[in-house]
PDB file of C-alpha atoms and ligand atoms in Angstrom:
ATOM      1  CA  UNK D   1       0.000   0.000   0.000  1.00 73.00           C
ATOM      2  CA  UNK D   2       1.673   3.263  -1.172  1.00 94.00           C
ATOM      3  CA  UNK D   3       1.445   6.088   2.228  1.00 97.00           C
ATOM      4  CA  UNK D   4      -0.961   8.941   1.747  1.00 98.00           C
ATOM      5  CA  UNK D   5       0.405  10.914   5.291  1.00 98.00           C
ATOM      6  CA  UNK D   6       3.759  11.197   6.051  1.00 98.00           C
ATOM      7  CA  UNK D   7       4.592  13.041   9.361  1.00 98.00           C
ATOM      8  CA  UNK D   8       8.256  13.866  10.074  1.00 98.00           C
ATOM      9  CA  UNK D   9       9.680  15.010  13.359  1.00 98.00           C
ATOM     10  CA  UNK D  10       6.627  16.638  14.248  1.00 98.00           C
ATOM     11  CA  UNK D  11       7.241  18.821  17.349  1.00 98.00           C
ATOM     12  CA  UNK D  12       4.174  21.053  18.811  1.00 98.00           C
ATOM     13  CA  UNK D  13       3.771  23.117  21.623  1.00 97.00           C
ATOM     14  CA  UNK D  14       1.301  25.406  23.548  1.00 96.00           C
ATOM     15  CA  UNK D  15       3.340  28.712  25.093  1.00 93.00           C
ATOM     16  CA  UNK D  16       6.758  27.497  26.336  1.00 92.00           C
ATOM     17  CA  UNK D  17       6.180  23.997  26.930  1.00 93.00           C
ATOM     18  CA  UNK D  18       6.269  21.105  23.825  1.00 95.00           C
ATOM     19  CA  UNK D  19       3.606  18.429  24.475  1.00 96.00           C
ATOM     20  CA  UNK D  20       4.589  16.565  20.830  1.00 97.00           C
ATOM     21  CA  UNK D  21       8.325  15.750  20.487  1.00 97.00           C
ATOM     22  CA  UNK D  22       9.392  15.296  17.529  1.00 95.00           C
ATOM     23  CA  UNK D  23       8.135  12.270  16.232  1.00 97.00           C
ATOM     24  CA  UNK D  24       7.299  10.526  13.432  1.00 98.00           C
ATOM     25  CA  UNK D  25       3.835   8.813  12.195  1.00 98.00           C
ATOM     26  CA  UNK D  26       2.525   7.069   8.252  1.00 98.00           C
ATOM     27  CA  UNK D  27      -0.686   6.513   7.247  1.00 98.00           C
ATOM     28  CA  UNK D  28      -1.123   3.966   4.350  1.00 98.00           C
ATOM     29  CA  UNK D  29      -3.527   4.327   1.778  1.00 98.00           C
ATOM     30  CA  UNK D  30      -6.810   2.919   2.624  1.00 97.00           C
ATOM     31  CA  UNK D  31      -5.610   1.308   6.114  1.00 98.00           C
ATOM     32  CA  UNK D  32      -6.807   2.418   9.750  1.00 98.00           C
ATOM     33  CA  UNK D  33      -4.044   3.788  11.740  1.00 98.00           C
ATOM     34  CA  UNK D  34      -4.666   4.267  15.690  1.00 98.00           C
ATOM     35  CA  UNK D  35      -3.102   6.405  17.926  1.00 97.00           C
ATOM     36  CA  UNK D  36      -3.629   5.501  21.730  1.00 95.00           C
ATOM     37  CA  UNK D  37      -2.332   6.902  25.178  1.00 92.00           C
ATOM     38  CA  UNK D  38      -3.469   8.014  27.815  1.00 86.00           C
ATOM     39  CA  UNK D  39      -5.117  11.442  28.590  1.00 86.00           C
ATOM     40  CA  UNK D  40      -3.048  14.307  27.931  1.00 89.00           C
ATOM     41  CA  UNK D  41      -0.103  12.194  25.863  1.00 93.00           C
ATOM     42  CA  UNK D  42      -0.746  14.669  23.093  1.00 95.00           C
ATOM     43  CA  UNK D  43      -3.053  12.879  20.517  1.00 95.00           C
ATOM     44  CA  UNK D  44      -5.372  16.088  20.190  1.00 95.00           C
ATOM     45  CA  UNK D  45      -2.300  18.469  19.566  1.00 96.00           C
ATOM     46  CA  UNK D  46      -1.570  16.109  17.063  1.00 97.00           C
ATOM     47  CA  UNK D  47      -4.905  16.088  15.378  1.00 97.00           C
ATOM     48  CA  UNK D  48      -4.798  19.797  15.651  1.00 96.00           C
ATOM     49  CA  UNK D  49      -1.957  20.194  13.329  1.00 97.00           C
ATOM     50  CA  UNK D  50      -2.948  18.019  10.834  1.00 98.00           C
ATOM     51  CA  UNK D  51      -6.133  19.591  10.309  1.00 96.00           C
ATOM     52  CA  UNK D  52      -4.465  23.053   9.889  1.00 97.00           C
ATOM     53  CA  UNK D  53      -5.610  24.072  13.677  1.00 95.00           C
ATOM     54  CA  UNK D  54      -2.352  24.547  15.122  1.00 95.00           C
ATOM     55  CA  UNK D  55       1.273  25.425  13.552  1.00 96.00           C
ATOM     56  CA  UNK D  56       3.828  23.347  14.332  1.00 97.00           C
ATOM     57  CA  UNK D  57       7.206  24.428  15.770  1.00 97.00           C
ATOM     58  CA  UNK D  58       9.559  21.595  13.599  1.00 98.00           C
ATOM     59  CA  UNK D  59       8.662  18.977  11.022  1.00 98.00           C
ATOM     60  CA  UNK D  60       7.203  18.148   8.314  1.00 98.00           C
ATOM     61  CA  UNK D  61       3.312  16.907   7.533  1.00 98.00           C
ATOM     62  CA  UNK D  62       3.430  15.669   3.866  1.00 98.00           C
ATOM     63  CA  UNK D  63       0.176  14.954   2.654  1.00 98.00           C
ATOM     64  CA  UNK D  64       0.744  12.293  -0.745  1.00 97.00           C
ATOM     65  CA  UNK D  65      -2.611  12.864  -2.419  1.00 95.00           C
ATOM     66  CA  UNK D  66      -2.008  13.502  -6.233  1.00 88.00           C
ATOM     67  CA  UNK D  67       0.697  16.500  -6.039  1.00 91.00           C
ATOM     68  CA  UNK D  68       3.097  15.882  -2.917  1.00 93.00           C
ATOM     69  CA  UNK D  69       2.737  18.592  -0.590  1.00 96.00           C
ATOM     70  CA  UNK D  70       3.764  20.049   3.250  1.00 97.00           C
ATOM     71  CA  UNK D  71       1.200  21.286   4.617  1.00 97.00           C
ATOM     72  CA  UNK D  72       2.580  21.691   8.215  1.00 97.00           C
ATOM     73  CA  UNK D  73       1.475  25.205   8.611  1.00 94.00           C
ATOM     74  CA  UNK D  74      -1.362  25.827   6.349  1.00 97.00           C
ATOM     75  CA  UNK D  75      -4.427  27.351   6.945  1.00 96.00           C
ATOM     76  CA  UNK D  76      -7.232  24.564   8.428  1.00 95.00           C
ATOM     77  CA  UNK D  77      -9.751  25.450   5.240  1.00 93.00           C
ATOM     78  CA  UNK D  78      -7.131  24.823   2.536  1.00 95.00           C
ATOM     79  CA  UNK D  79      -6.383  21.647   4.295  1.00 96.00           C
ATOM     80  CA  UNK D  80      -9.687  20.994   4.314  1.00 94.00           C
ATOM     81  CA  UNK D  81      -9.827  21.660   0.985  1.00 92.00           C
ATOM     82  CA  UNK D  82      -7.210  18.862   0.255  1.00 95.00           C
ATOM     83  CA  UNK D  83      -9.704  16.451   1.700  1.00 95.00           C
ATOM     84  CA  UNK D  84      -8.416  16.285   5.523  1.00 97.00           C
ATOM     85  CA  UNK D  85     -11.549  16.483   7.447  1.00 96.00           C
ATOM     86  CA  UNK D  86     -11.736  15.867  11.253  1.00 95.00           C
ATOM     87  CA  UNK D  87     -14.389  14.841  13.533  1.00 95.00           C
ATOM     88  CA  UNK D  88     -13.301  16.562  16.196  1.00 90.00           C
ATOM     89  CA  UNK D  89     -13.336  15.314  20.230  1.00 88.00           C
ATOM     90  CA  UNK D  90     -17.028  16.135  21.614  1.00 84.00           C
ATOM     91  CA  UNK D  91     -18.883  16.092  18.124  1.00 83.00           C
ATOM     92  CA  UNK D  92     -19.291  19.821  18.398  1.00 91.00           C
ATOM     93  CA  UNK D  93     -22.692  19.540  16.333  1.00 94.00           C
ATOM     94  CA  UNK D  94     -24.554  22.901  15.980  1.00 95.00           C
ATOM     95  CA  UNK D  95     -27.060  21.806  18.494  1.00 95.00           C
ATOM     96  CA  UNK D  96     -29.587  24.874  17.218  1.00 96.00           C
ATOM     97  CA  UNK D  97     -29.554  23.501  13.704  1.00 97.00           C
ATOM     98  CA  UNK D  98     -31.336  20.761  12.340  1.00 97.00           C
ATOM     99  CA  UNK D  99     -29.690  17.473  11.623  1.00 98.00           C
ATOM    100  CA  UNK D 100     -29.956  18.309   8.025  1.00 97.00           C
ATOM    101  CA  UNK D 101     -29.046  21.572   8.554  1.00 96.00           C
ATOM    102  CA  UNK D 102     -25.256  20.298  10.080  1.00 97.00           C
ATOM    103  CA  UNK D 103     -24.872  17.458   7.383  1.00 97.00           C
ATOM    104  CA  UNK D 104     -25.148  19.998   4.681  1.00 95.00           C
ATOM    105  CA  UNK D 105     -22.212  22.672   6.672  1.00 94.00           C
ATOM    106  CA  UNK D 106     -19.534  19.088   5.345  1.00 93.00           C
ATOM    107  CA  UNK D 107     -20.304  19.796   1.988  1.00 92.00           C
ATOM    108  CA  UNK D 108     -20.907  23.838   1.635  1.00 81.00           C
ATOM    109  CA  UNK D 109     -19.094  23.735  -1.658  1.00 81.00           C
ATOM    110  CA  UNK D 110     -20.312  21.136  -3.459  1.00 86.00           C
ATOM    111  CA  UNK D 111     -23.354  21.801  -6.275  1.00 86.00           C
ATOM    112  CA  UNK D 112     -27.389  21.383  -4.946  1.00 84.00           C
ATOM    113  CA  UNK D 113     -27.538  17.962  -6.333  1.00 90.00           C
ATOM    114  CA  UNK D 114     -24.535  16.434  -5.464  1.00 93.00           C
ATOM    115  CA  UNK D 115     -25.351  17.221  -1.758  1.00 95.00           C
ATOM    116  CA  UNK D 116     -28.549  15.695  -1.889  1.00 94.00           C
ATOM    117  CA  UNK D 117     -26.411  12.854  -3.223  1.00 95.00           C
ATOM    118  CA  UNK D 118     -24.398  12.963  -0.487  1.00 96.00           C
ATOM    119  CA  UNK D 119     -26.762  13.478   2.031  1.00 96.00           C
ATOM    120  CA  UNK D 120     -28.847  10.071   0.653  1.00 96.00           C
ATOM    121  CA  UNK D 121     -25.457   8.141   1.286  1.00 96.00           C
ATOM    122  CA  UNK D 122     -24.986   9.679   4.726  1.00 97.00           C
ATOM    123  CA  UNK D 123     -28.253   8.719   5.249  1.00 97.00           C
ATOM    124  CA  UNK D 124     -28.232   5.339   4.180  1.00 96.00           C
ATOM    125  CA  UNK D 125     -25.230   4.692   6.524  1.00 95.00           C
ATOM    126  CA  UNK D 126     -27.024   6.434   9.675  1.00 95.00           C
ATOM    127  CA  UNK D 127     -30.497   5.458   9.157  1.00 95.00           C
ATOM    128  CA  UNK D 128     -31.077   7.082  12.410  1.00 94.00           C
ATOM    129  CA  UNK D 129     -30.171  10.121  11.395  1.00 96.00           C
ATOM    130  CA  UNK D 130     -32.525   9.757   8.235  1.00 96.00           C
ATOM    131  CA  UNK D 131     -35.470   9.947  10.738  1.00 95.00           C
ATOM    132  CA  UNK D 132     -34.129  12.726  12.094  1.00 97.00           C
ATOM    133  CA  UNK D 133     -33.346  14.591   9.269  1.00 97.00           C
ATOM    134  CA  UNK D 134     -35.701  17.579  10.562  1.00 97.00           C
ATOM    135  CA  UNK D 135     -34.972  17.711  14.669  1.00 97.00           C
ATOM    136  CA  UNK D 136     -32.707  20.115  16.110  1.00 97.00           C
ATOM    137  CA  UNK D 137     -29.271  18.371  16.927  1.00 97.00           C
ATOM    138  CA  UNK D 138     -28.753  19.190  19.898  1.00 96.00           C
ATOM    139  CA  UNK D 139     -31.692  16.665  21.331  1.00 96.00           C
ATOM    140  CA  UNK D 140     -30.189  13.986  19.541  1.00 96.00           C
ATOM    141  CA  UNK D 141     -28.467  11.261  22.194  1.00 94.00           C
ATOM    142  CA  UNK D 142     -24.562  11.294  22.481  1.00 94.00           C
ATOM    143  CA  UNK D 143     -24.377   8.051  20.104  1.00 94.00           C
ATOM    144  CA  UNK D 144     -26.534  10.066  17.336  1.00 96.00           C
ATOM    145  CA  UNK D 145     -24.763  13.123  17.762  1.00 96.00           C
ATOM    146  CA  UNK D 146     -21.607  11.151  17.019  1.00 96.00           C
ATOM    147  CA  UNK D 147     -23.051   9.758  14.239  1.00 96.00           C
ATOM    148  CA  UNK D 148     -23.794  13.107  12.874  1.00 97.00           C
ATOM    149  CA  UNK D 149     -20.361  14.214  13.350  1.00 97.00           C
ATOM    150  CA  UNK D 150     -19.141  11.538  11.130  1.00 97.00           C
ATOM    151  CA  UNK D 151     -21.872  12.021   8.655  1.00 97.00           C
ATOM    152  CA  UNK D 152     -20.953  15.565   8.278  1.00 97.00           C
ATOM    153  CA  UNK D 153     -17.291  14.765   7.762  1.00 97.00           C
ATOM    154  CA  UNK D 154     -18.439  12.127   4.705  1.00 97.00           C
ATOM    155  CA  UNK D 155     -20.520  14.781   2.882  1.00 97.00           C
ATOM    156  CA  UNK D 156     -17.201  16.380   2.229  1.00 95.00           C
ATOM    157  CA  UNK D 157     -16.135  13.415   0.978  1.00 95.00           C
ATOM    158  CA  UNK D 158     -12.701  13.248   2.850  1.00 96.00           C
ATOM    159  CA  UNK D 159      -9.853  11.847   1.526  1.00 97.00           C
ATOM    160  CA  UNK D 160      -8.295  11.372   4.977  1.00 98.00           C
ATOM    161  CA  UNK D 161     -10.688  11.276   7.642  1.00 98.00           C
ATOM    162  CA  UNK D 162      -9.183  12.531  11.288  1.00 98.00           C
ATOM    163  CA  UNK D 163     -11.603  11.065  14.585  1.00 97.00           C
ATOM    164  CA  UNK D 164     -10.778  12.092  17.594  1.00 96.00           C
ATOM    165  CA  UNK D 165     -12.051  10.337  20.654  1.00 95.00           C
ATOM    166  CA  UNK D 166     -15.685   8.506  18.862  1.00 96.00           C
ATOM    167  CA  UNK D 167     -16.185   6.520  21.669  1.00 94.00           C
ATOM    168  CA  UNK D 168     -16.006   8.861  24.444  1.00 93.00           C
ATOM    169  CA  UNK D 169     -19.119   9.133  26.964  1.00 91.00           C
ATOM    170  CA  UNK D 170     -20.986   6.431  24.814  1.00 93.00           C
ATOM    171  CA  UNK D 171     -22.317   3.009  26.262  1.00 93.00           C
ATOM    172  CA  UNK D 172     -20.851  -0.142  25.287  1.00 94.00           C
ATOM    173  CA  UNK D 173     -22.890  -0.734  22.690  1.00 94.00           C
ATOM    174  CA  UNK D 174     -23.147   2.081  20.729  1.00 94.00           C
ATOM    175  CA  UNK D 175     -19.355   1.972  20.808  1.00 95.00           C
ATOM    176  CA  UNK D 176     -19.724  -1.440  18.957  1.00 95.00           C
ATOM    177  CA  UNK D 177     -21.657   0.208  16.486  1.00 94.00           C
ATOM    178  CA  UNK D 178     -19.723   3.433  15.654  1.00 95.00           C
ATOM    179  CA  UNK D 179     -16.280   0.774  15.429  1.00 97.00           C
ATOM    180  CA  UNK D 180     -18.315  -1.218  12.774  1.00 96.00           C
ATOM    181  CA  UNK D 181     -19.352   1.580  10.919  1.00 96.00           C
ATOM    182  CA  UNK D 182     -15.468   2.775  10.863  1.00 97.00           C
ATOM    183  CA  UNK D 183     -14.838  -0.894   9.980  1.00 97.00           C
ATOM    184  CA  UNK D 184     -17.128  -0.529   6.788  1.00 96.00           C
ATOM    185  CA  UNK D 185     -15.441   2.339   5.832  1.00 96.00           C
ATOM    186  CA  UNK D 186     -12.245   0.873   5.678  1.00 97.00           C
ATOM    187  CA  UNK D 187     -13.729  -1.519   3.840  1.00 96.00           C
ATOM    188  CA  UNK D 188     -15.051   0.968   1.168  1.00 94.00           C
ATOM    189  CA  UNK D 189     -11.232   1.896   0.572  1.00 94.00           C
ATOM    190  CA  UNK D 190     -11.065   5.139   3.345  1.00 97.00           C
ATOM    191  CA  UNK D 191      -7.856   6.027   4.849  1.00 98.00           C
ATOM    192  CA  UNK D 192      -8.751   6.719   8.907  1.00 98.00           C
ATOM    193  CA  UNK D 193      -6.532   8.085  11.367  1.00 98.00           C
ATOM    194  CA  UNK D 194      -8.464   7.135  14.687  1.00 98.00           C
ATOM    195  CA  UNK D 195      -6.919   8.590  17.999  1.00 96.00           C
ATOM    196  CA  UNK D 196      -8.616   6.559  21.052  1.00 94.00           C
ATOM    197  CA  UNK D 197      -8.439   6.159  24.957  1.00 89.00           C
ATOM    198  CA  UNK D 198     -10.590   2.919  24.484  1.00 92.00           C
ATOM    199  CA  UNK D 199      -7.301   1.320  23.431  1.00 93.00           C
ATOM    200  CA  UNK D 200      -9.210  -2.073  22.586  1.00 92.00           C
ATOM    201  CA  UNK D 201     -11.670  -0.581  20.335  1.00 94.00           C
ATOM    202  CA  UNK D 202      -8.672   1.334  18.547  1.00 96.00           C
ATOM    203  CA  UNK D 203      -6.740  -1.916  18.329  1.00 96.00           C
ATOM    204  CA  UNK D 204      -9.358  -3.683  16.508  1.00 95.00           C
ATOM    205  CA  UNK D 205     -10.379  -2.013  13.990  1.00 97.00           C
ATOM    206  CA  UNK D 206      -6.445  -1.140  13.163  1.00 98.00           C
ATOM    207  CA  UNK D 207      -3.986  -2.149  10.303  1.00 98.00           C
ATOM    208  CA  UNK D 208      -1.456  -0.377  12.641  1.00 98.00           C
ATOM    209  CA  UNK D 209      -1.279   1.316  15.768  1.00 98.00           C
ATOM    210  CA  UNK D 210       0.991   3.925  17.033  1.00 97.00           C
ATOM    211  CA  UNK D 211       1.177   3.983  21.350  1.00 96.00           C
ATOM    212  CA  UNK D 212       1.860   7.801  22.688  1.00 95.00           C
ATOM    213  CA  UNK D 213       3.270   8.776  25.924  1.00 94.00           C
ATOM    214  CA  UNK D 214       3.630  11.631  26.996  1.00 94.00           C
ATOM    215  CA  UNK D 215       4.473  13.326  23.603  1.00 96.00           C
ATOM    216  CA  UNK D 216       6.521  10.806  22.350  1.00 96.00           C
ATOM    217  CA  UNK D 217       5.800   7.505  19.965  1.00 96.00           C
ATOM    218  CA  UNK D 218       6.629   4.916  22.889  1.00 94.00           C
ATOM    219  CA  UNK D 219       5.893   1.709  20.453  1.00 95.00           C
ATOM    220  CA  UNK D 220       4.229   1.060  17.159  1.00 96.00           C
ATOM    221  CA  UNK D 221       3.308  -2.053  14.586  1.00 97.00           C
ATOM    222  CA  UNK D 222       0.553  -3.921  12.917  1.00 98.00           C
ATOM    223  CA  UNK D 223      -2.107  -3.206  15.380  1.00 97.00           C
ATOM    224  CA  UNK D 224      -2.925  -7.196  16.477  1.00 96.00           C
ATOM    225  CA  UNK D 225       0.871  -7.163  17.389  1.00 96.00           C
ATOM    226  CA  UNK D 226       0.462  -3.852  19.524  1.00 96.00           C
ATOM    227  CA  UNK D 227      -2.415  -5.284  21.372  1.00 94.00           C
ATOM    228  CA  UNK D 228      -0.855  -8.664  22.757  1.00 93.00           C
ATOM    229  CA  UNK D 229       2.397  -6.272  23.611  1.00 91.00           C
ATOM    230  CA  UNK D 230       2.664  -7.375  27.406  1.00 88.00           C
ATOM    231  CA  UNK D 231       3.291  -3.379  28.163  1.00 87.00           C
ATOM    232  CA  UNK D 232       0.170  -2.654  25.962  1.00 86.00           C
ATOM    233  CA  UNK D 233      -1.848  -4.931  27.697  1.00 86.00           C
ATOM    234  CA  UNK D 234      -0.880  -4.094  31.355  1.00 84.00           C
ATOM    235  CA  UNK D 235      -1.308  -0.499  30.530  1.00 83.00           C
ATOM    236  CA  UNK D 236      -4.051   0.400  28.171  1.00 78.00           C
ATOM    237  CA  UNK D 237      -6.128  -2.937  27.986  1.00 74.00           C
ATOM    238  CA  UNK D 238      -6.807  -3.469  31.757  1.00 66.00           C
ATOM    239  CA  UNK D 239      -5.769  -7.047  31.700  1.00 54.00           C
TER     240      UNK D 239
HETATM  241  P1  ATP M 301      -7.113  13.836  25.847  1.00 66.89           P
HETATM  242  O1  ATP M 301      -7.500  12.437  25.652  1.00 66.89           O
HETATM  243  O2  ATP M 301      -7.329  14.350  27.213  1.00 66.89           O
HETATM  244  O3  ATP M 301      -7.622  14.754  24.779  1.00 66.89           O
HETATM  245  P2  ATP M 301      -4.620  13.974  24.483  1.00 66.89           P
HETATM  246  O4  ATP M 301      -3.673  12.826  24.376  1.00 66.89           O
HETATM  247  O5  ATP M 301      -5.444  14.273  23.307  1.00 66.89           O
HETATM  248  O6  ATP M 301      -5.512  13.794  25.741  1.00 66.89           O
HETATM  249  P3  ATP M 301      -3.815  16.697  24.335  1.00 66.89           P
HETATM  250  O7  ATP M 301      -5.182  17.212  24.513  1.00 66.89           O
HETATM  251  O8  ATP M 301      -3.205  16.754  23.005  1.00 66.89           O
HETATM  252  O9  ATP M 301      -3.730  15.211  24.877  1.00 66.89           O
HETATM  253  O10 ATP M 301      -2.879  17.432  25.390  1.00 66.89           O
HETATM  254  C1  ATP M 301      -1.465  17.253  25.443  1.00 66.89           C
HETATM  255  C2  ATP M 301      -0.871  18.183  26.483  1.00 66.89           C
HETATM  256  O11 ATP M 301      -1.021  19.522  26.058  1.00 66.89           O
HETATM  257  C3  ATP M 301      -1.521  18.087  27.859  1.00 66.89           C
HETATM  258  O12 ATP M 301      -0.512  18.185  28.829  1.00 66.89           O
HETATM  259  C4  ATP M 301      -2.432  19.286  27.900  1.00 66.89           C
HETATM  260  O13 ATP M 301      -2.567  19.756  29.204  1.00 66.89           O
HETATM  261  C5  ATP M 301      -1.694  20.292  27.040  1.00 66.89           C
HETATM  262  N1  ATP M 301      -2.622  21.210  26.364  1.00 66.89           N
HETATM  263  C6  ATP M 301      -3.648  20.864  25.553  1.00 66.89           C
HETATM  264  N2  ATP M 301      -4.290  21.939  25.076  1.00 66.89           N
HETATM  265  C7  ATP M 301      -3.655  23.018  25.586  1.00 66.89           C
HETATM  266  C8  ATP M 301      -3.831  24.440  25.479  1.00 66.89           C
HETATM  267  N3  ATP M 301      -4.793  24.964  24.704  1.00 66.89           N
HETATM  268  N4  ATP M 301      -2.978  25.231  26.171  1.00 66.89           N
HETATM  269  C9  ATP M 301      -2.000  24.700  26.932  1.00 66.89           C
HETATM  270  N5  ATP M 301      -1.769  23.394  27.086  1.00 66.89           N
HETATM  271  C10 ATP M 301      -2.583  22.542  26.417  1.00 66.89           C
END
């Protein structure tokens, strides 16, 4: 599989302190790559300057899709543009708009019809969200709202999709159902760059996994290999 992200001593910051040293991170074409560690290693810094949110102090973010470019530094909508779109940690739906109304903000650019295109696919995949089409978002339950969040990310279409954090606050099972919906993504050929606390989740849905601590890449491999690591397990899978 040929790599469609290349990160390359990456180092990021907030005021005097780094949080991200310096390290190093590839995303293959059409594969799941997870990023797990625990709360505060830096895997939301990390999103952040991918998606064009955050500039980073060293390194480079090459981003392989048709012309080869480094886009470490560049505005979020022009990365955007490129077809890096992130569901960000929380959902952050517009709860005052309708569900519609916050599918249609993935795709502002694209022509009338090929959002309504869109929109039937979105819909298709979430048929909760096609019965919901007309409700205000923010009553939706945390599961939905998720769901919407993703669903407004695929109406742009993304040629890398960014998740931070799907399965936070949601019950057991509607974890199991936003990992098999990521799963069928995959499947459909989309390149996903999941970043996770719910380490065994991450794991297996993974081609490869990367383990942060504390800033730095502390081990990384095909993700089944990750998750019978004896230091994996002790630490992140609670066995
Ligand atoms: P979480 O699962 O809690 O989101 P994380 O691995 O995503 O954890 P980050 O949110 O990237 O971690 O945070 C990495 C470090 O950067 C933490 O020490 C955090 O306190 C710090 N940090 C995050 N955001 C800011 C900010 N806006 N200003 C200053 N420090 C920040």
């Amino acid at each position: 599989m040929s790599d469609l992200l290349r990160v390359e001593g990456l180092r990021l910051g907030y005021g005097r302190a780094d949080v991200v040293h310096a390290i190093d991170l590839t995303v293959a074409r059409g594969s799941i790559v997870s990023l797990i560690g625990s709360n505060g290693a830096g895997k939301t810094t990390i999103l952040r300057a991918l998606s064009g949110l955050m500039k980073p102090r060293a390194g480079a973010i090459r981003f392989l899709d048709g012309t080869p470019a480094d886009i470490a530094g560049e505005a979020a909508h022009r990365v955007a543009r490129r077809g890096i779109v992130q569901v960000p940690e929380g959902r952050q739906v517009f709860a005052n708009l309708t569900v519609a109304e916050n599918l249609r903000l993935g795709a502002y650019h694209a022509p009338g019809p090929e959002v309504a295109r869109r929109q039937e696919a979105v819909v298709a995949r979430f048929p909760r969200l096609g019965e919901r089409l007309g409700q205000q978002a923010g009553y939706l339950s945390g599961g939905e709202q998720q769901m919407l969040a993703m669903g407004r990310a695929l109406m742009a279409e993304p040629v890398l999709l960014l998740l931070d954090e799907p399965s936070m606050g949601l019950a057991p099972l509607i974890v199991e159902e936003i990992f098999s919906i990521i799963a069928d993504l995959r499947r459909e050929g989309r390149t996903i760059l999941l970043v996770e606390q719910n380490a065994t989740a991450a794991l297996g849905v993974a081609d490869h996994a990367y383990v942060l601590e504390t800033g730095r890449i502390r081990l990384q491999g095909p993700a089944a290999e990750i998750a019978r690591n004896p230091e994996v397990t002790a630490a992140y899978l609670g066995l």
